Short mmCIF file of C-alpha atoms in Angstrom, two decimals:
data_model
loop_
_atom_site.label_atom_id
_atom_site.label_comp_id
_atom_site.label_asym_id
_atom_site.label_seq_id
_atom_site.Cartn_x
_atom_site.Cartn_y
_atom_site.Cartn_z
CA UNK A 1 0.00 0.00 0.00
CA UNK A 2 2.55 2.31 1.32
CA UNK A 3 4.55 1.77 -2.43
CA UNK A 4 1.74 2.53 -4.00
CA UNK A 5 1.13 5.42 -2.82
CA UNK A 6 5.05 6.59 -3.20
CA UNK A 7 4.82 5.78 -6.45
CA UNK A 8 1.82 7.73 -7.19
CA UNK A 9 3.66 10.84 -5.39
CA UNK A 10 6.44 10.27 -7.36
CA UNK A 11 4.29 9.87 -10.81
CA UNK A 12 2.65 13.41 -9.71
CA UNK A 13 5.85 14.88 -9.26
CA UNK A 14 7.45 13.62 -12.26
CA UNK A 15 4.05 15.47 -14.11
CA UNK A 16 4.96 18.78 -12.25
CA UNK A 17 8.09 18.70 -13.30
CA UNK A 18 7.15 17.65 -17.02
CA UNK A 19 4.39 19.95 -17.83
CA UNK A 20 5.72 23.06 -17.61
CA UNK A 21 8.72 22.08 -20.08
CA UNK A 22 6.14 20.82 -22.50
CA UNK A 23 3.92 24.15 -22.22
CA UNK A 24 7.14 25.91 -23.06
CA UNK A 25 7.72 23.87 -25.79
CA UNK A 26 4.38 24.23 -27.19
CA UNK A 27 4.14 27.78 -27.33
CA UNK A 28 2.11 29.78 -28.51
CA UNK A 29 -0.95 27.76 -27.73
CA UNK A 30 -3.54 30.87 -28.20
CA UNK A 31 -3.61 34.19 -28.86
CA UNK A 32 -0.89 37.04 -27.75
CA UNK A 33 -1.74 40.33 -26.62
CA UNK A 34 1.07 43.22 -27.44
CA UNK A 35 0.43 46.02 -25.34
CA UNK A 36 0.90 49.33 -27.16
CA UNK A 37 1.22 52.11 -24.80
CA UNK A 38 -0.13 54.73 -26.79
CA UNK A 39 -3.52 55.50 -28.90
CA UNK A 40 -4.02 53.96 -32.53
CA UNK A 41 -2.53 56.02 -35.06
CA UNK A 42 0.92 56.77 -33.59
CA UNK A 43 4.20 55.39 -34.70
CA UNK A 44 4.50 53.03 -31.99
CA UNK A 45 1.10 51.41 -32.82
CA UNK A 46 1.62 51.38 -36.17
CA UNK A 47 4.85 50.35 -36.02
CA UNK A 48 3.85 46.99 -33.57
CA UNK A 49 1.18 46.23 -35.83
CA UNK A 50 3.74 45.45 -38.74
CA UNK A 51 5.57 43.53 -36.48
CA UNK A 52 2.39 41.71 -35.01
CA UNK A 53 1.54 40.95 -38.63
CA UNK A 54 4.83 39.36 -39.67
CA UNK A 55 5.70 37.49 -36.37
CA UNK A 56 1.97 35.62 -36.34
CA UNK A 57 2.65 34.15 -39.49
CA UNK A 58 6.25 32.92 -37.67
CA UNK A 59 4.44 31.66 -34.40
CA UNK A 60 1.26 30.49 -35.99
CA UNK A 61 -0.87 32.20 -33.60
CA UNK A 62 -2.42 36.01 -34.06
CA UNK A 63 -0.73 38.56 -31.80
CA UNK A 64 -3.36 40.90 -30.94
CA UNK A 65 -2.82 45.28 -30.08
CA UNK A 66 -4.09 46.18 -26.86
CA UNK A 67 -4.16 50.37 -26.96
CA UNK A 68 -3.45 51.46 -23.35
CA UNK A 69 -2.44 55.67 -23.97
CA UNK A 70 -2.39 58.15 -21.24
CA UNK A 71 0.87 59.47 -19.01
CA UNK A 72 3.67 59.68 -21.67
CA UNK A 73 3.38 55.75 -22.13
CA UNK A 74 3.29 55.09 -18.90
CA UNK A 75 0.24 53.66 -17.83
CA UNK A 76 0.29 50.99 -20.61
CA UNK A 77 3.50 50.00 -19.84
CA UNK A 78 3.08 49.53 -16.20
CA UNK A 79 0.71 47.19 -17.10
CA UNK A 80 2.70 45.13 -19.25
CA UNK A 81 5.21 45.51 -16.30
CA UNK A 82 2.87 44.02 -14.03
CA UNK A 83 1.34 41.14 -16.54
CA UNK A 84 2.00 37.49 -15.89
CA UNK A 85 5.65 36.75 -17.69
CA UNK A 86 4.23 33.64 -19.64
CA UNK A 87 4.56 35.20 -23.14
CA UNK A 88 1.17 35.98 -23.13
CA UNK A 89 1.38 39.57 -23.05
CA UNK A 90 4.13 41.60 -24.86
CA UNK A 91 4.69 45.47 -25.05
CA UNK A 92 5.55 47.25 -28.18
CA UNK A 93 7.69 50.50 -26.48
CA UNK A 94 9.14 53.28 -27.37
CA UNK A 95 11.88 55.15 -26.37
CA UNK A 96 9.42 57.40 -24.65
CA UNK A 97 8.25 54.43 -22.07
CA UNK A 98 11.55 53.25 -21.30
CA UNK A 99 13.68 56.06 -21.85
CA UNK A 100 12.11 59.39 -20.79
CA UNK A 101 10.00 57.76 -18.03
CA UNK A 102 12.73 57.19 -15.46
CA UNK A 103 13.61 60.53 -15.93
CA UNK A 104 10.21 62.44 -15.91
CA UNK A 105 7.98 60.59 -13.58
CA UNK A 106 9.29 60.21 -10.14
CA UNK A 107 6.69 57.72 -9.14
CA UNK A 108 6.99 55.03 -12.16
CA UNK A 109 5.51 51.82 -11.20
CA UNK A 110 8.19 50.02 -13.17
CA UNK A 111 11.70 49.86 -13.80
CA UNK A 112 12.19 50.14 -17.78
CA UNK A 113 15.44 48.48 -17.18
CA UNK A 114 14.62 45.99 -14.59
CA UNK A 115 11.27 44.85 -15.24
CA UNK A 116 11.14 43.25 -18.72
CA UNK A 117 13.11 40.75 -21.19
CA UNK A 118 14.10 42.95 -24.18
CA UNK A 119 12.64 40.86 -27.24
CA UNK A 120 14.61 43.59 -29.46
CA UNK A 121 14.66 46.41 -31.56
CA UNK A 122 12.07 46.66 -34.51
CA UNK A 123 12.85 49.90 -36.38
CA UNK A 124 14.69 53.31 -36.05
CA UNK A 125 12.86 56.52 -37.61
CA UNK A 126 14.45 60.05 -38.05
CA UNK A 127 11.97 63.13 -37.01
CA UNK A 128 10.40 65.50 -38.61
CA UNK A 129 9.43 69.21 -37.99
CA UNK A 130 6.03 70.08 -39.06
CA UNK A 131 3.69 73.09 -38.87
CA UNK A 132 -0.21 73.91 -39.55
CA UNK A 133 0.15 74.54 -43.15
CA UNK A 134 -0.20 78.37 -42.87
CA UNK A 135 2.55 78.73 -40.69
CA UNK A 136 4.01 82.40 -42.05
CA UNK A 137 7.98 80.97 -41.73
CA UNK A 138 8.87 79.76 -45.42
CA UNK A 139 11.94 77.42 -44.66
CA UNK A 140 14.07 75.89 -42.07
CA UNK A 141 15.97 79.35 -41.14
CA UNK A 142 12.75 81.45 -40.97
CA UNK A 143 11.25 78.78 -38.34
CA UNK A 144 14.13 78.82 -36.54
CA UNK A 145 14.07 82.75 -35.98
CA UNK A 146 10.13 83.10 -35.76
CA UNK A 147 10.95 80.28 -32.75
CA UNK A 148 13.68 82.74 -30.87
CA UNK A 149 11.69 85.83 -31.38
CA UNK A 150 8.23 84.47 -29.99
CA UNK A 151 9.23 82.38 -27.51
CA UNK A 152 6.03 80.77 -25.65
CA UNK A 153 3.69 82.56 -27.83
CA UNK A 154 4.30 79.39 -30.01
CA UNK A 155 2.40 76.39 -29.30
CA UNK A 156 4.41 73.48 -29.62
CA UNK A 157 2.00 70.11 -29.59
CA UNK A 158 3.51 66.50 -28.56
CA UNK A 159 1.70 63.52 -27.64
CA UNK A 160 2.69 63.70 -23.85
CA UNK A 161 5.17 64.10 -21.62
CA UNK A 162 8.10 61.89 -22.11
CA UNK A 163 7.33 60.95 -25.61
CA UNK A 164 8.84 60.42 -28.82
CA UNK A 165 7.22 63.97 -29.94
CA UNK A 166 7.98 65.53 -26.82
CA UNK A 167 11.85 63.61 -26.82
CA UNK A 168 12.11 64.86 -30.80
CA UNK A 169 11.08 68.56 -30.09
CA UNK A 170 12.94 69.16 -26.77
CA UNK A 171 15.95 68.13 -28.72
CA UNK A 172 15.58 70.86 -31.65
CA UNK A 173 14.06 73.51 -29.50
CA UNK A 174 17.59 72.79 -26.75
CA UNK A 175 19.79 73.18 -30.27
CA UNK A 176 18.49 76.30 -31.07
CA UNK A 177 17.62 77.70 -27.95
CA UNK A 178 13.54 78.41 -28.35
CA UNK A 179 11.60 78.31 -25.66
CA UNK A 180 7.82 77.52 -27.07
CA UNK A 181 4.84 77.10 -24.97
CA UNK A 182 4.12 73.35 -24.77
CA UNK A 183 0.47 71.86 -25.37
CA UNK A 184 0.12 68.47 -24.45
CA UNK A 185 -2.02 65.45 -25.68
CA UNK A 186 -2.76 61.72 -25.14
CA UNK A 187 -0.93 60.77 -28.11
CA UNK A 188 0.12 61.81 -31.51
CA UNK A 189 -2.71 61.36 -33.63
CA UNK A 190 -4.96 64.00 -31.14
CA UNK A 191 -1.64 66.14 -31.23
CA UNK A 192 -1.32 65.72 -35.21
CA UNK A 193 -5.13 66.53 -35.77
CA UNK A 194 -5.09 70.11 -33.95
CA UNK A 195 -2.00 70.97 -35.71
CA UNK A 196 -3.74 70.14 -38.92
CA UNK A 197 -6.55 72.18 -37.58
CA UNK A 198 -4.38 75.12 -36.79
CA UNK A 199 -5.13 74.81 -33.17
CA UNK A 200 -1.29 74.76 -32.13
CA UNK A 201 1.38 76.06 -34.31
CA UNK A 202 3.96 72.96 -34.51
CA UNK A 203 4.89 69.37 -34.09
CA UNK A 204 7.93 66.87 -34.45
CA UNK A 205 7.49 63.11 -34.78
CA UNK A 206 8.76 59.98 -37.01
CA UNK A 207 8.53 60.44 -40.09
CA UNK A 208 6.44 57.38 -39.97
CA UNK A 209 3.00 58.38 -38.39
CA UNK A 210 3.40 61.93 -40.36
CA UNK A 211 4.59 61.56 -43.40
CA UNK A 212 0.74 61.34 -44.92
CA UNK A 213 -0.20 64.46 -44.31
CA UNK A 214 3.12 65.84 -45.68
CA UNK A 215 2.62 64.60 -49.20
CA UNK A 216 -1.05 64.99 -48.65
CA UNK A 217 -0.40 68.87 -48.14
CA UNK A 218 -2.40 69.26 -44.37
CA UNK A 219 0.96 70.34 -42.65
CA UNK A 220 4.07 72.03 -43.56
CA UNK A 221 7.42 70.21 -42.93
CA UNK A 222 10.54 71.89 -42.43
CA UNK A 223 13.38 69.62 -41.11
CA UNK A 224 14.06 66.05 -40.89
CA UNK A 225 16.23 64.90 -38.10
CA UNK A 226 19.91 63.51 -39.16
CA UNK A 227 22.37 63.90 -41.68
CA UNK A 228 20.37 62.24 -44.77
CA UNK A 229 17.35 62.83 -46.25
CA UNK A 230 14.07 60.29 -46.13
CA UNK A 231 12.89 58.51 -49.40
CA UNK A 232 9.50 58.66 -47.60
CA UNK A 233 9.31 62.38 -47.54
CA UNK A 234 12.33 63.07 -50.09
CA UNK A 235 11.65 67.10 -50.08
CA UNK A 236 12.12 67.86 -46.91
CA UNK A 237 15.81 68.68 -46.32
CA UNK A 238 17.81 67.41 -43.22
CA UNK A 239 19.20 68.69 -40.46
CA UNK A 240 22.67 68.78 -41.35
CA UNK A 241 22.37 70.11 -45.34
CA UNK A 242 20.19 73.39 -42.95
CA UNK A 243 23.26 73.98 -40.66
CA UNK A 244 21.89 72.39 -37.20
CA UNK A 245 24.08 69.40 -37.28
CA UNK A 246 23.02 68.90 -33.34
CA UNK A 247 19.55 67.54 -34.22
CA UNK A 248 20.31 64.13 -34.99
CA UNK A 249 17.80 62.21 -32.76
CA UNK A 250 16.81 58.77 -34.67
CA UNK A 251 13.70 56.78 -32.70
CA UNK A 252 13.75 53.50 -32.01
CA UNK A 253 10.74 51.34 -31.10
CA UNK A 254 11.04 47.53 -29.68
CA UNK A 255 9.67 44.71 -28.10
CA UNK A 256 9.37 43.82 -24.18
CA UNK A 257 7.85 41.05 -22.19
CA UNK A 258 7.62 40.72 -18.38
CA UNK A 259 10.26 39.90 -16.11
CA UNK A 260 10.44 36.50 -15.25
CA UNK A 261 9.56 35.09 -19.14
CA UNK A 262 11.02 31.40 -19.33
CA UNK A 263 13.92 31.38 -21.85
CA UNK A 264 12.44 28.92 -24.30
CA UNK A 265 9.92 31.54 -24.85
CA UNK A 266 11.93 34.30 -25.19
CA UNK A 267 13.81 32.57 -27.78
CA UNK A 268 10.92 31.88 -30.28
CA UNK A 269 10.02 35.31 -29.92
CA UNK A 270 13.46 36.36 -30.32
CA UNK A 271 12.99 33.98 -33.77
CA UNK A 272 10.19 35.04 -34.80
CA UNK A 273 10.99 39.28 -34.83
CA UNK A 274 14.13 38.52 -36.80
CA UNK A 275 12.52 36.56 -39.30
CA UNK A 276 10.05 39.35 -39.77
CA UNK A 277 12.24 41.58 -39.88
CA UNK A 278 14.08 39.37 -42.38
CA UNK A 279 11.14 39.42 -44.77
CA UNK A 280 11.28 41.83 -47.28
CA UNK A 281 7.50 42.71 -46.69
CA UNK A 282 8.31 44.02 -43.45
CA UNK A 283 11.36 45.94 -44.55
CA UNK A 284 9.48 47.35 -47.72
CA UNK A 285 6.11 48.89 -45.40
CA UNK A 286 8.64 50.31 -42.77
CA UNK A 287 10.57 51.82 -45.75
CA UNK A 288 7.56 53.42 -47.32
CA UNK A 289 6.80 55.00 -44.25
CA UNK A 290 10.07 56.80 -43.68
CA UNK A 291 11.52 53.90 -40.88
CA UNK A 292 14.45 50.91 -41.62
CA UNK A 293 14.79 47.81 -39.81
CA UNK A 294 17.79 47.52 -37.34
CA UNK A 295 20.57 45.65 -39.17
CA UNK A 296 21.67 41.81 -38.00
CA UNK A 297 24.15 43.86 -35.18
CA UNK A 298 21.83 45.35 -33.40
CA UNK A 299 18.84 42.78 -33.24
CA UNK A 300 17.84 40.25 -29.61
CA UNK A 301 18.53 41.11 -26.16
CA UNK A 302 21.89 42.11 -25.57
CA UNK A 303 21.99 44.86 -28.21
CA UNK A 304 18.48 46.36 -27.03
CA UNK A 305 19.41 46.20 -23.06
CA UNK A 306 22.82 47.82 -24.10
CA UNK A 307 20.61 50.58 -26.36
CA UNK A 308 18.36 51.58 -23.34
CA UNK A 309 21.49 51.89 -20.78
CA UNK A 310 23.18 54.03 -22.96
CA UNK A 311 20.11 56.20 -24.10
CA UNK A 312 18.74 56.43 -20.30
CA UNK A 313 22.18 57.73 -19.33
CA UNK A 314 22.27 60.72 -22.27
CA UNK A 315 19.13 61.70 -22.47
CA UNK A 316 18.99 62.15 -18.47
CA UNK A 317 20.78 65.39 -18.16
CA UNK A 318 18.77 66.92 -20.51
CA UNK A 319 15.42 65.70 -19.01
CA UNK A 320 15.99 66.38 -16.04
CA UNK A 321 16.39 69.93 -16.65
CA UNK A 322 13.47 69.55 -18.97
CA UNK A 323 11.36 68.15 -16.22
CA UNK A 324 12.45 71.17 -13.56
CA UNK A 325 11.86 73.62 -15.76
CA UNK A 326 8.42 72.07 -16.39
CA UNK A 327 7.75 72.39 -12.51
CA UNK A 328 8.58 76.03 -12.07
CA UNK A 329 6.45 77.22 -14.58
CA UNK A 330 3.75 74.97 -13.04
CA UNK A 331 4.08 76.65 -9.72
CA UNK A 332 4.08 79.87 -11.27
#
């Protein structure tokens, strides 16, 4: 009796034991949700939908976007942070979420460094300047000097604190030393839509979630980011042809899951991103839309968790005094 009854442990444990290998193994047995921290429409979402396309035909089961805007990115990725690390739930970030944050928001419910399994990098996109289409400067120079000799009586739009349009603008605006009033929204499409409108005065994002309504004629583009123009928006000149060789910011976006993901996973998910960003369907949408795929180099964990660490450590000076001088003029 007793031996039976060992041996029926033992079969239990050896189950215990088995199952969770073989779930592994199996994966993906459903459907995966990809959190995108930001409202439809914006480079990050459209951006992780490509990607969510190409890397469901890799894992054979649909990867499906979850839009969670509000706080700079934050929110959504908190809750990404705080999913369970089964592969289950993915985040498609930005440099905004895991960047900016630690530097903005002193009460972050997550650590961008600590917190998730980097999955890797899925494209880089310069930025472009834009303004409501009746904006009275007729090139780069005259926006630059309208800028200086207005100061806050601009309205400079971005899609919230601590994003890519916020990152992109405090960049040019530190370069040439304008000091704009800043109007803020929950996300670049709302942000994109009043400066279509005429409701605030500029805007700079990827070239990817704007470049429509620069050929379509709705805004007025002035300066892409970088030293070499974009096939996506070929008229607009760059940054370093225009004599501001300091605006150079190129965006990244990428792929996170929770701490804690088991390694097998990780690795088909690894897989699967670089064969979709293998296929030349991937690399031909991104390229349409003014963003490239990262080279072989730069793709999986290691190179992403070495990317963040070095952007969080130079982009903190800057927003840091970014974020203080956002606080004074709130007490004022």
């Amino acid at each position: 009796m007793r031996m039976r009854l060992f041996a029926g442990l033992l079969a239990v444990a050896v189950v215990a034991l088995v199952l969770p290998a073989r779930a592994e193994d199996d994966y993906p047995t459903r459907p995966i949700t990809m959190i995108v921290p930001y409202p439809p429409g914006g480079p990050s979402d459209v951006v992780a939908r490509i990607m969510a396309d190409g890397m469901s035909k890799v894992l054979g089961k649909a990867i499906v976007i979850e839009n969670v805007g509000g706080a700079g990115g934050t929110i959504g990725t908190a809750r990404a942070a705080e999913a369970a690390p089964d592969g289950y739930t993915l985040l498609g970030a930005s440099m905004g979420s895991h960047v900016a944050a630690p530097s903005l928001y002193k009460d972050l419910k997550y650590d961008s460094t600590k917190d998730f399994v980097p999955i890797g990098l899925t494209s880089h996109a310069p930025a472009v300047i834009v303004a409501r289409k009746d904006f009275p400067a007729k090139d780069v120079k005259e926006f630059v000097a309208y800028l200086k000799a207005n100061g806050d009586k601009v309205k400079q739009a971005h899609g919230g604190v601590g994003s890519s349009s916020h990152l992109a603008c405090l960049q040019f605006t530190s370069e040439i030393g304008a000091t704009p009033a800043l109007v803020g929204y929950r996300g670049t499409g709302p942000a994109l839509n009043d400066v279509i409108g005429g409701h605030v005065d500029f805007f700079c994002e990827q070239v990817v979630s704007v470049q429509g309504a620069i050929k379509g004629g709705t805004v007025k583009a002035y300066v892409i980011s970088g030293a070499h123009r974009s096939d996506a928006i070929p008229d607009v000149p760059d940054a370093k042809e225009v004599g501001l060789p300091g605006y150079n910011i190129s965006i990244w976006s990428a792929i996170f899951a929770p701490r804690g993901t088991p390694k097998p996973v990780v690795a088909k998910l690894v897989d699967a991103l670089d064969k979709t960003l293998d296929d030349p369907a991937t690399v031909k949408r991104l390229h349409e839309l003014g963003g490239t795929v990262p080279p072989k180099r730069d793709r999986g964990l290691e190179p992403l968790a070495e990317r963040l660490k070095q952007d969080i450590a130079a982009w903190h000076p800057l927003l840091t005094r970014a974020a203080a001088k956002m606080q004074t003029q709130d007490a004022k």
